[in-house]
PDB file of C-alpha atoms in Angstrom:
ATOM      1  CA  MET A 258       0.000   0.000   0.000  1.00 82.00           C
ATOM      2  CA  LYS A 259       1.311   3.421  -0.965  1.00 82.00           C
ATOM      3  CA  GLU A 260       0.285   6.583   0.801  1.00 87.00           C
ATOM      4  CA  LEU A 261      -0.662   9.554  -1.351  1.00 85.00           C
ATOM      5  CA  VAL A 262      -0.904  13.065   0.108  1.00 87.00           C
ATOM      6  CA  HIS A 263      -2.633  15.811  -1.894  1.00 86.00           C
ATOM      7  CA  ASP A 264      -1.582  19.378  -1.105  1.00 85.00           C
ATOM      8  CA  LYS A 265      -4.616  21.446  -2.109  1.00 84.00           C
ATOM      9  CA  ASP A 266      -2.811  24.796  -1.777  1.00 85.00           C
ATOM     10  CA  ALA A 267      -0.021  23.803  -4.192  1.00 83.00           C
ATOM     11  CA  ASP A 268      -2.363  21.474  -6.131  1.00 82.00           C
ATOM     12  CA  LYS A 269       0.263  18.757  -6.052  1.00 86.00           C
ATOM     13  CA  ALA A 270       0.206  15.122  -4.941  1.00 87.00           C
ATOM     14  CA  TYR A 271       3.086  13.416  -3.131  1.00 87.00           C
ATOM     15  CA  CYS A 272       3.436   9.633  -3.074  1.00 89.00           C
ATOM     16  CA  SER A 273       5.273   7.526  -0.482  1.00 89.00           C
ATOM     17  CA  CYS A 274       7.116   5.641  -3.261  1.00 90.00           C
ATOM     18  CA  LYS A 275       8.997   8.898  -4.075  1.00 88.00           C
ATOM     19  CA  GLY A 276       8.971   8.011  -7.784  1.00 86.00           C
ATOM     20  CA  PHE A 277       8.359  11.581  -8.920  1.00 86.00           C
ATOM     21  CA  GLU A 278      11.056  12.993  -6.645  1.00 85.00           C
ATOM     22  CA  PHE A 279      13.585  10.348  -7.738  1.00 87.00           C
ATOM     23  CA  TRP A 280      12.929  10.018 -11.479  1.00 87.00           C
ATOM     24  CA  GLY A 281      11.252  13.336 -12.271  1.00 86.00           C
ATOM     25  CA  ILE A 282       8.345  11.458 -13.857  1.00 88.00           C
ATOM     26  CA  PRO A 283       4.988  11.078 -12.085  1.00 89.00           C
ATOM     27  CA  CYS A 284       4.601   7.579 -10.670  1.00 89.00           C
ATOM     28  CA  ARG A 285       1.640   5.336 -11.459  1.00 89.00           C
ATOM     29  CA  HIS A 286       0.041   6.179  -8.110  1.00 89.00           C
ATOM     30  CA  ILE A 287      -0.041   9.913  -8.889  1.00 88.00           C
ATOM     31  CA  LEU A 288      -1.323   9.197 -12.398  1.00 88.00           C
ATOM     32  CA  ALA A 289      -4.084   6.991 -10.953  1.00 88.00           C
ATOM     33  CA  PHE A 290      -5.009   9.796  -8.534  1.00 88.00           C
ATOM     34  CA  LEU A 291      -5.173  12.319 -11.395  1.00 88.00           C
ATOM     35  CA  ARG A 292      -7.294   9.898 -13.431  1.00 88.00           C
ATOM     36  CA  MET A 293      -9.612   9.479 -10.447  1.00 88.00           C
ATOM     37  CA  LYS A 294      -9.972  13.287 -10.258  1.00 87.00           C
ATOM     38  CA  GLN A 295     -10.745  13.195 -14.026  1.00 89.00           C
ATOM     39  CA  VAL A 296      -7.832  15.462 -14.970  1.00 85.00           C
ATOM     40  CA  GLU A 297      -7.462  15.373 -18.767  1.00 86.00           C
ATOM     41  CA  HIS A 298      -4.106  17.139 -19.130  1.00 87.00           C
ATOM     42  CA  LEU A 299      -1.066  16.682 -16.925  1.00 86.00           C
ATOM     43  CA  PRO A 300      -0.586  19.859 -14.842  1.00 86.00           C
ATOM     44  CA  ASP A 301       2.611  21.869 -15.353  1.00 85.00           C
ATOM     45  CA  ASN A 302       3.860  21.217 -11.823  1.00 86.00           C
ATOM     46  CA  TYR A 303       4.301  17.524 -12.770  1.00 86.00           C
ATOM     47  CA  ILE A 304       6.514  18.357 -15.767  1.00 86.00           C
ATOM     48  CA  VAL A 305      10.115  18.877 -14.697  1.00 84.00           C
ATOM     49  CA  LYS A 306      12.139  21.385 -16.731  1.00 80.00           C
ATOM     50  CA  ARG A 307      14.845  18.824 -17.603  1.00 79.00           C
ATOM     51  CA  TRP A 308      12.361  16.885 -19.782  1.00 82.00           C
ATOM     52  CA  LEU A 309      11.384  19.914 -21.889  1.00 80.00           C
ATOM     53  CA  GLN A 310      12.917  20.791 -25.239  1.00 77.00           C
ATOM     54  CA  SER A 311      13.782  24.192 -23.829  1.00 74.00           C
ATOM     55  CA  ALA A 312      15.837  22.678 -20.981  1.00 70.00           C
ATOM     56  CA  LYS A 313      19.122  23.999 -22.388  1.00 67.00           C
ATOM     57  CA  CYS A 314      17.710  27.484 -22.949  1.00 66.00           C
ATOM     58  CA  GLY A 315      18.811  29.176 -19.794  1.00 65.00           C
ATOM     59  CA  VAL A 316      21.565  31.157 -18.167  1.00 64.00           C
ATOM     60  CA  VAL A 317      24.802  29.362 -17.235  1.00 63.00           C
ATOM     61  CA  TYR A 318      27.028  30.826 -14.539  1.00 65.00           C
ATOM     62  CA  ASP A 319      30.758  30.224 -14.000  1.00 66.00           C
ATOM     63  CA  LYS A 320      32.427  29.665 -10.612  1.00 71.00           C
ATOM     64  CA  ASN A 321      32.526  33.446  -9.978  1.00 74.00           C
ATOM     65  CA  ASP A 322      28.737  33.718 -10.476  1.00 73.00           C
ATOM     66  CA  LYS A 323      29.160  35.570 -13.775  1.00 71.00           C
ATOM     67  CA  GLU A 324      26.926  34.802 -16.721  1.00 68.00           C
ATOM     68  CA  VAL A 325      28.674  32.714 -19.393  1.00 62.00           C
ATOM     69  CA  LYS A 326      27.985  33.854 -22.934  1.00 62.00           C
ATOM     70  CA  ASP A 327      27.767  31.321 -25.738  1.00 55.00           C
ATOM     71  CA  CYS A 328      31.175  31.463 -27.412  1.00 54.00           C
ATOM     72  CA  VAL A 329      30.549  29.002 -30.247  1.00 56.00           C
ATOM     73  CA  ASP A 330      30.925  30.866 -33.508  1.00 57.00           C
ATOM     74  CA  GLY A 331      29.860  29.595 -36.932  1.00 57.00           C
ATOM     75  CA  LEU A 332      33.202  30.761 -38.344  1.00 68.00           C
ATOM     76  CA  VAL A 333      35.021  28.302 -36.091  1.00 69.00           C
ATOM     77  CA  LEU A 334      33.251  25.402 -37.769  1.00 67.00           C
ATOM     78  CA  VAL A 335      34.067  26.746 -41.242  1.00 73.00           C
ATOM     79  CA  LYS A 336      37.744  27.198 -40.308  1.00 80.00           C
ATOM     80  CA  ARG A 337      37.884  23.703 -38.815  1.00 79.00           C
ATOM     81  CA  SER A 338      36.376  22.231 -41.963  1.00 80.00           C
ATOM     82  CA  LYS A 339      38.900  24.000 -44.215  1.00 84.00           C
ATOM     83  CA  LEU A 340      41.865  22.951 -42.075  1.00 87.00           C
ATOM     84  CA  GLY A 341      40.610  19.376 -41.915  1.00 86.00           C
ATOM     85  CA  LYS A 342      40.331  19.199 -45.692  1.00 88.00           C
ATOM     86  CA  VAL A 343      43.832  20.609 -46.239  1.00 89.00           C
ATOM     87  CA  ALA A 344      45.318  18.305 -43.584  1.00 90.00           C
ATOM     88  CA  GLY A 345      43.626  15.273 -45.137  1.00 89.00           C
ATOM     89  CA  GLU A 346      44.989  16.094 -48.579  1.00 90.00           C
ATOM     90  CA  LEU A 347      48.502  16.595 -47.162  1.00 91.00           C
ATOM     91  CA  ILE A 348      48.366  13.286 -45.303  1.00 90.00           C
ATOM     92  CA  ASP A 349      47.196  11.428 -48.415  1.00 90.00           C
ATOM     93  CA  SER A 350      50.061  12.934 -50.444  1.00 90.00           C
ATOM     94  CA  ALA A 351      52.666  12.263 -47.747  1.00 89.00           C
ATOM     95  CA  LEU A 352      51.773   8.588 -47.441  1.00 89.00           C
ATOM     96  CA  LEU A 353      52.847   7.938 -51.040  1.00 90.00           C
ATOM     97  CA  CYS A 354      56.561   7.947 -50.115  1.00 90.00           C
ATOM     98  CA  ASP A 355      58.701   7.697 -46.976  1.00 89.00           C
ATOM     99  CA  GLU A 356      60.393  11.075 -47.483  1.00 91.00           C
ATOM    100  CA  GLY A 357      57.016  12.812 -47.715  1.00 90.00           C
ATOM    101  CA  PHE A 358      55.871  11.129 -44.512  1.00 90.00           C
ATOM    102  CA  GLU A 359      58.980  12.251 -42.599  1.00 92.00           C
ATOM    103  CA  LEU A 360      58.686  15.797 -43.988  1.00 92.00           C
ATOM    104  CA  LEU A 361      55.041  16.101 -42.948  1.00 91.00           C
ATOM    105  CA  GLU A 362      55.692  14.553 -39.532  1.00 91.00           C
ATOM    106  CA  ASN A 363      58.504  17.051 -38.831  1.00 93.00           C
ATOM    107  CA  SER A 364      56.345  19.922 -40.087  1.00 92.00           C
ATOM    108  CA  PHE A 365      53.500  18.882 -37.784  1.00 92.00           C
ATOM    109  CA  ASP A 366      55.911  18.769 -34.819  1.00 92.00           C
ATOM    110  CA  ASP A 367      57.138  22.307 -35.652  1.00 93.00           C
ATOM    111  CA  ILE A 368      53.568  23.601 -36.010  1.00 93.00           C
ATOM    112  CA  ARG A 369      52.546  21.940 -32.721  1.00 92.00           C
ATOM    113  CA  GLY A 370      55.422  23.672 -30.911  1.00 92.00           C
ATOM    114  CA  LYS A 371      54.565  27.077 -32.397  1.00 91.00           C
ATOM    115  CA  LEU A 372      50.861  26.698 -31.528  1.00 89.00           C
ATOM    116  CA  THR A 373      51.709  25.664 -27.969  1.00 88.00           C
ATOM    117  CA  LYS A 374      53.848  28.792 -27.530  1.00 87.00           C
ATOM    118  CA  LEU A 375      51.110  30.966 -29.049  1.00 85.00           C
ATOM    119  CA  LEU A 376      48.389  29.556 -26.801  1.00 82.00           C
ATOM    120  CA  SER A 377      50.523  29.713 -23.660  1.00 81.00           C
ATOM    121  CA  SER A 378      51.331  33.385 -24.301  1.00 78.00           C
ATOM    122  CA  ARG A 379      47.602  34.162 -24.662  1.00 72.00           C
ATOM    123  CA  ALA A 380      46.622  32.242 -21.539  1.00 65.00           C
ATOM    124  CA  ARG A 381      48.880  34.197 -19.165  1.00 59.00           C
ATOM    125  CA  VAL A 382      47.254  35.928 -16.246  1.00 40.00           C
ATOM    126  CA  GLU A 383      46.079  39.417 -17.173  1.00 41.00           C
ATOM    127  CA  GLU A 384      44.787  42.353 -15.160  1.00 36.00           C
ATOM    128  CA  GLU A 385      41.058  42.795 -15.837  1.00 42.00           C
ATOM    129  CA  PRO A 386      39.434  46.266 -16.039  1.00 45.00           C
ATOM    130  CA  ASN A 387      37.622  45.885 -12.698  1.00 48.00           C
ATOM    131  CA  GLY A 388      40.898  45.169 -10.886  1.00 47.00           C
ATOM    132  CA  GLU A 389      40.429  41.416 -10.490  1.00 47.00           C
ATOM    133  CA  VAL A 390      43.071  38.980 -11.634  1.00 46.00           C
ATOM    134  CA  GLY A 391      41.902  36.182 -13.903  1.00 45.00           C
ATOM    135  CA  THR A 392      42.672  34.269 -17.069  1.00 44.00           C
ATOM    136  CA  SER A 393      41.417  34.993 -20.539  1.00 44.00           C
ATOM    137  CA  SER A 394      40.039  31.446 -20.767  1.00 43.00           C
ATOM    138  CA  SER A 395      37.441  31.729 -17.969  1.00 46.00           C
ATOM    139  CA  GLN A 396      34.487  30.724 -20.144  1.00 53.00           C
ATOM    140  CA  VAL A 397      32.861  27.368 -19.517  1.00 52.00           C
ATOM    141  CA  ARG A 398      31.385  25.188 -22.248  1.00 57.00           C
ATOM    142  CA  ILE A 399      28.893  22.473 -21.505  1.00 59.00           C
ATOM    143  CA  LYS A 400      28.570  19.828 -24.196  1.00 64.00           C
ATOM    144  CA  ASP A 401      25.962  17.139 -24.665  1.00 66.00           C
ATOM    145  CA  PRO A 402      26.929  13.645 -23.512  1.00 66.00           C
ATOM    146  CA  HIS A 403      28.014  11.132 -26.129  1.00 70.00           C
ATOM    147  CA  ARG A 404      25.184   9.180 -27.699  1.00 72.00           C
ATOM    148  CA  VAL A 405      25.217   5.417 -27.426  1.00 68.00           C
ATOM    149  CA  LYS A 406      25.419   3.900 -30.898  1.00 69.00           C
ATOM    150  CA  ALA A 407      24.314   0.395 -29.912  1.00 68.00           C
ATOM    151  CA  LYS A 408      20.658  -0.395 -30.459  1.00 69.00           C
ATOM    152  CA  GLY A 409      18.756  -3.371 -29.144  1.00 71.00           C
ATOM    153  CA  ARG A 410      20.002  -5.846 -26.614  1.00 72.00           C
ATOM    154  CA  ALA A 411      23.471  -7.338 -26.468  1.00 71.00           C
ATOM    155  CA  ARG A 412      24.025 -10.890 -27.635  1.00 76.00           C
ATOM    156  CA  ARG A 413      24.524 -13.615 -25.077  1.00 80.00           C
ATOM    157  CA  VAL A 414      28.113 -14.616 -24.371  1.00 82.00           C
ATOM    158  CA  LYS A 415      28.632 -18.274 -25.306  1.00 82.00           C
ATOM    159  CA  GLY A 416      30.716 -20.701 -23.279  1.00 81.00           C
ATOM    160  CA  GLN A 417      33.595 -22.873 -24.508  1.00 80.00           C
ATOM    161  CA  LYS A 418      31.413 -25.963 -24.946  1.00 80.00           C
ATOM    162  CA  GLU A 419      28.843 -24.083 -27.024  1.00 80.00           C
ATOM    163  CA  LYS A 420      31.547 -22.602 -29.250  1.00 77.00           C
ATOM    164  CA  ALA A 421      33.078 -26.042 -29.784  1.00 74.00           C
ATOM    165  CA  ALA A 422      29.673 -27.563 -30.577  1.00 73.00           C
ATOM    166  CA  GLU A 423      28.985 -24.968 -33.297  1.00 75.00           C
ATOM    167  CA  GLY A 424      31.937 -26.073 -35.407  1.00 70.00           C
ATOM    168  CA  HIS A 425      31.204 -29.782 -34.919  1.00 71.00           C
ATOM    169  CA  LYS A 426      28.987 -31.461 -37.548  1.00 77.00           C
ATOM    170  CA  ARG A 427      27.132 -34.697 -36.898  1.00 80.00           C
ATOM    171  CA  ARG A 428      28.307 -37.811 -38.707  1.00 84.00           C
ATOM    172  CA  CYS A 429      26.589 -40.953 -39.861  1.00 88.00           C
ATOM    173  CA  SER A 430      27.167 -43.732 -37.306  1.00 87.00           C
ATOM    174  CA  GLU A 431      27.634 -46.319 -40.073  1.00 86.00           C
ATOM    175  CA  CYS A 432      29.920 -44.758 -42.687  1.00 87.00           C
ATOM    176  CA  ARG A 433      31.195 -41.692 -40.652  1.00 85.00           C
ATOM    177  CA  LYS A 434      30.345 -39.173 -43.448  1.00 86.00           C
ATOM    178  CA  THR A 435      28.848 -35.743 -42.606  1.00 83.00           C
ATOM    179  CA  ASP A 436      26.381 -35.215 -45.470  1.00 82.00           C
ATOM    180  CA  HIS A 437      23.717 -37.584 -44.056  1.00 85.00           C
ATOM    181  CA  ASP A 438      22.697 -39.591 -40.946  1.00 83.00           C
ATOM    182  CA  ARG A 439      22.059 -43.280 -40.224  1.00 85.00           C
ATOM    183  CA  ARG A 440      18.441 -43.182 -41.471  1.00 86.00           C
ATOM    184  CA  SER A 441      19.465 -42.089 -44.984  1.00 87.00           C
ATOM    185  CA  CYS A 442      22.867 -43.810 -45.184  1.00 88.00           C
ATOM    186  CA  PRO A 443      23.528 -45.181 -48.691  1.00 86.00           C
ATOM    187  CA  LYS A 444      25.210 -48.302 -47.206  1.00 83.00           C
ATOM    188  CA  LEU A 445      22.088 -49.331 -45.289  1.00 82.00           C
ATOM    189  CA  VAL A 446      19.628 -48.360 -48.032  1.00 78.00           C
ATOM    190  CA  SER A 447      21.427 -50.375 -50.691  1.00 73.00           C
ATOM    191  CA  GLY A 448      22.094 -53.306 -48.361  1.00 60.00           C
TER     192      GLY A 448
END
Protein backbone atom coordinates (compact mmCIF):
# COMPACT_ATOMS: atom_id res chain seq x y z
CA MET A 1 0.00 0.00 0.00
CA LYS A 2 1.31 3.42 -0.96
CA GLU A 3 0.29 6.58 0.80
CA LEU A 4 -0.66 9.55 -1.35
CA VAL A 5 -0.90 13.07 0.11
CA HIS A 6 -2.63 15.81 -1.89
CA ASP A 7 -1.58 19.38 -1.11
CA LYS A 8 -4.62 21.45 -2.11
CA ASP A 9 -2.81 24.80 -1.78
CA ALA A 10 -0.02 23.80 -4.19
CA ASP A 11 -2.36 21.47 -6.13
CA LYS A 12 0.26 18.76 -6.05
CA ALA A 13 0.21 15.12 -4.94
CA TYR A 14 3.09 13.42 -3.13
CA CYS A 15 3.44 9.63 -3.07
CA SER A 16 5.27 7.53 -0.48
CA CYS A 17 7.12 5.64 -3.26
CA LYS A 18 9.00 8.90 -4.08
CA GLY A 19 8.97 8.01 -7.78
CA PHE A 20 8.36 11.58 -8.92
CA GLU A 21 11.06 12.99 -6.65
CA PHE A 22 13.59 10.35 -7.74
CA TRP A 23 12.93 10.02 -11.48
CA GLY A 24 11.25 13.34 -12.27
CA ILE A 25 8.34 11.46 -13.86
CA PRO A 26 4.99 11.08 -12.08
CA CYS A 27 4.60 7.58 -10.67
CA ARG A 28 1.64 5.34 -11.46
CA HIS A 29 0.04 6.18 -8.11
CA ILE A 30 -0.04 9.91 -8.89
CA LEU A 31 -1.32 9.20 -12.40
CA ALA A 32 -4.08 6.99 -10.95
CA PHE A 33 -5.01 9.80 -8.53
CA LEU A 34 -5.17 12.32 -11.39
CA ARG A 35 -7.29 9.90 -13.43
CA MET A 36 -9.61 9.48 -10.45
CA LYS A 37 -9.97 13.29 -10.26
CA GLN A 38 -10.75 13.20 -14.03
CA VAL A 39 -7.83 15.46 -14.97
CA GLU A 40 -7.46 15.37 -18.77
CA HIS A 41 -4.11 17.14 -19.13
CA LEU A 42 -1.07 16.68 -16.93
CA PRO A 43 -0.59 19.86 -14.84
CA ASP A 44 2.61 21.87 -15.35
CA ASN A 45 3.86 21.22 -11.82
CA TYR A 46 4.30 17.52 -12.77
CA ILE A 47 6.51 18.36 -15.77
CA VAL A 48 10.11 18.88 -14.70
CA LYS A 49 12.14 21.38 -16.73
CA ARG A 50 14.85 18.82 -17.60
CA TRP A 51 12.36 16.89 -19.78
CA LEU A 52 11.38 19.91 -21.89
CA GLN A 53 12.92 20.79 -25.24
CA SER A 54 13.78 24.19 -23.83
CA ALA A 55 15.84 22.68 -20.98
CA LYS A 56 19.12 24.00 -22.39
CA CYS A 57 17.71 27.48 -22.95
CA GLY A 58 18.81 29.18 -19.79
CA VAL A 59 21.57 31.16 -18.17
CA VAL A 60 24.80 29.36 -17.24
CA TYR A 61 27.03 30.83 -14.54
CA ASP A 62 30.76 30.22 -14.00
CA LYS A 63 32.43 29.66 -10.61
CA ASN A 64 32.53 33.45 -9.98
CA ASP A 65 28.74 33.72 -10.48
CA LYS A 66 29.16 35.57 -13.78
CA GLU A 67 26.93 34.80 -16.72
CA VAL A 68 28.67 32.71 -19.39
CA LYS A 69 27.98 33.85 -22.93
CA ASP A 70 27.77 31.32 -25.74
CA CYS A 71 31.17 31.46 -27.41
CA VAL A 72 30.55 29.00 -30.25
CA ASP A 73 30.93 30.87 -33.51
CA GLY A 74 29.86 29.59 -36.93
CA LEU A 75 33.20 30.76 -38.34
CA VAL A 76 35.02 28.30 -36.09
CA LEU A 77 33.25 25.40 -37.77
CA VAL A 78 34.07 26.75 -41.24
CA LYS A 79 37.74 27.20 -40.31
CA ARG A 80 37.88 23.70 -38.82
CA SER A 81 36.38 22.23 -41.96
CA LYS A 82 38.90 24.00 -44.22
CA LEU A 83 41.86 22.95 -42.07
CA GLY A 84 40.61 19.38 -41.91
CA LYS A 85 40.33 19.20 -45.69
CA VAL A 86 43.83 20.61 -46.24
CA ALA A 87 45.32 18.31 -43.58
CA GLY A 88 43.63 15.27 -45.14
CA GLU A 89 44.99 16.09 -48.58
CA LEU A 90 48.50 16.60 -47.16
CA ILE A 91 48.37 13.29 -45.30
CA ASP A 92 47.20 11.43 -48.41
CA SER A 93 50.06 12.93 -50.44
CA ALA A 94 52.67 12.26 -47.75
CA LEU A 95 51.77 8.59 -47.44
CA LEU A 96 52.85 7.94 -51.04
CA CYS A 97 56.56 7.95 -50.12
CA ASP A 98 58.70 7.70 -46.98
CA GLU A 99 60.39 11.07 -47.48
CA GLY A 100 57.02 12.81 -47.71
CA PHE A 101 55.87 11.13 -44.51
CA GLU A 102 58.98 12.25 -42.60
CA LEU A 103 58.69 15.80 -43.99
CA LEU A 104 55.04 16.10 -42.95
CA GLU A 105 55.69 14.55 -39.53
CA ASN A 106 58.50 17.05 -38.83
CA SER A 107 56.34 19.92 -40.09
CA PHE A 108 53.50 18.88 -37.78
CA ASP A 109 55.91 18.77 -34.82
CA ASP A 110 57.14 22.31 -35.65
CA ILE A 111 53.57 23.60 -36.01
CA ARG A 112 52.55 21.94 -32.72
CA GLY A 113 55.42 23.67 -30.91
CA LYS A 114 54.57 27.08 -32.40
CA LEU A 115 50.86 26.70 -31.53
CA THR A 116 51.71 25.66 -27.97
CA LYS A 117 53.85 28.79 -27.53
CA LEU A 118 51.11 30.97 -29.05
CA LEU A 119 48.39 29.56 -26.80
CA SER A 120 50.52 29.71 -23.66
CA SER A 121 51.33 33.38 -24.30
CA ARG A 122 47.60 34.16 -24.66
CA ALA A 123 46.62 32.24 -21.54
CA ARG A 124 48.88 34.20 -19.16
CA VAL A 125 47.25 35.93 -16.25
CA GLU A 126 46.08 39.42 -17.17
CA GLU A 127 44.79 42.35 -15.16
CA GLU A 128 41.06 42.79 -15.84
CA PRO A 129 39.43 46.27 -16.04
CA ASN A 130 37.62 45.88 -12.70
CA GLY A 131 40.90 45.17 -10.89
CA GLU A 132 40.43 41.42 -10.49
CA VAL A 133 43.07 38.98 -11.63
CA GLY A 134 41.90 36.18 -13.90
CA THR A 135 42.67 34.27 -17.07
CA SER A 136 41.42 34.99 -20.54
CA SER A 137 40.04 31.45 -20.77
CA SER A 138 37.44 31.73 -17.97
CA GLN A 139 34.49 30.72 -20.14
CA VAL A 140 32.86 27.37 -19.52
CA ARG A 141 31.38 25.19 -22.25
CA ILE A 142 28.89 22.47 -21.51
CA LYS A 143 28.57 19.83 -24.20
CA ASP A 144 25.96 17.14 -24.66
CA PRO A 145 26.93 13.64 -23.51
CA HIS A 146 28.01 11.13 -26.13
CA ARG A 147 25.18 9.18 -27.70
CA VAL A 148 25.22 5.42 -27.43
CA LYS A 149 25.42 3.90 -30.90
CA ALA A 150 24.31 0.39 -29.91
CA LYS A 151 20.66 -0.40 -30.46
CA GLY A 152 18.76 -3.37 -29.14
CA ARG A 153 20.00 -5.85 -26.61
CA ALA A 154 23.47 -7.34 -26.47
CA ARG A 155 24.02 -10.89 -27.63
CA ARG A 156 24.52 -13.62 -25.08
CA VAL A 157 28.11 -14.62 -24.37
CA LYS A 158 28.63 -18.27 -25.31
CA GLY A 159 30.72 -20.70 -23.28
CA GLN A 160 33.59 -22.87 -24.51
CA LYS A 161 31.41 -25.96 -24.95
CA GLU A 162 28.84 -24.08 -27.02
CA LYS A 163 31.55 -22.60 -29.25
CA ALA A 164 33.08 -26.04 -29.78
CA ALA A 165 29.67 -27.56 -30.58
CA GLU A 166 28.99 -24.97 -33.30
CA GLY A 167 31.94 -26.07 -35.41
CA HIS A 168 31.20 -29.78 -34.92
CA LYS A 169 28.99 -31.46 -37.55
CA ARG A 170 27.13 -34.70 -36.90
CA ARG A 171 28.31 -37.81 -38.71
CA CYS A 172 26.59 -40.95 -39.86
CA SER A 173 27.17 -43.73 -37.31
CA GLU A 174 27.63 -46.32 -40.07
CA CYS A 175 29.92 -44.76 -42.69
CA ARG A 176 31.19 -41.69 -40.65
CA LYS A 177 30.35 -39.17 -43.45
CA THR A 178 28.85 -35.74 -42.61
CA ASP A 179 26.38 -35.22 -45.47
CA HIS A 180 23.72 -37.58 -44.06
CA ASP A 181 22.70 -39.59 -40.95
CA ARG A 182 22.06 -43.28 -40.22
CA ARG A 183 18.44 -43.18 -41.47
CA SER A 184 19.46 -42.09 -44.98
CA CYS A 185 22.87 -43.81 -45.18
CA PRO A 186 23.53 -45.18 -48.69
CA LYS A 187 25.21 -48.30 -47.21
CA LEU A 188 22.09 -49.33 -45.29
CA VAL A 189 19.63 -48.36 -48.03
CA SER A 190 21.43 -50.37 -50.69
CA GLY A 191 22.09 -53.31 -48.36
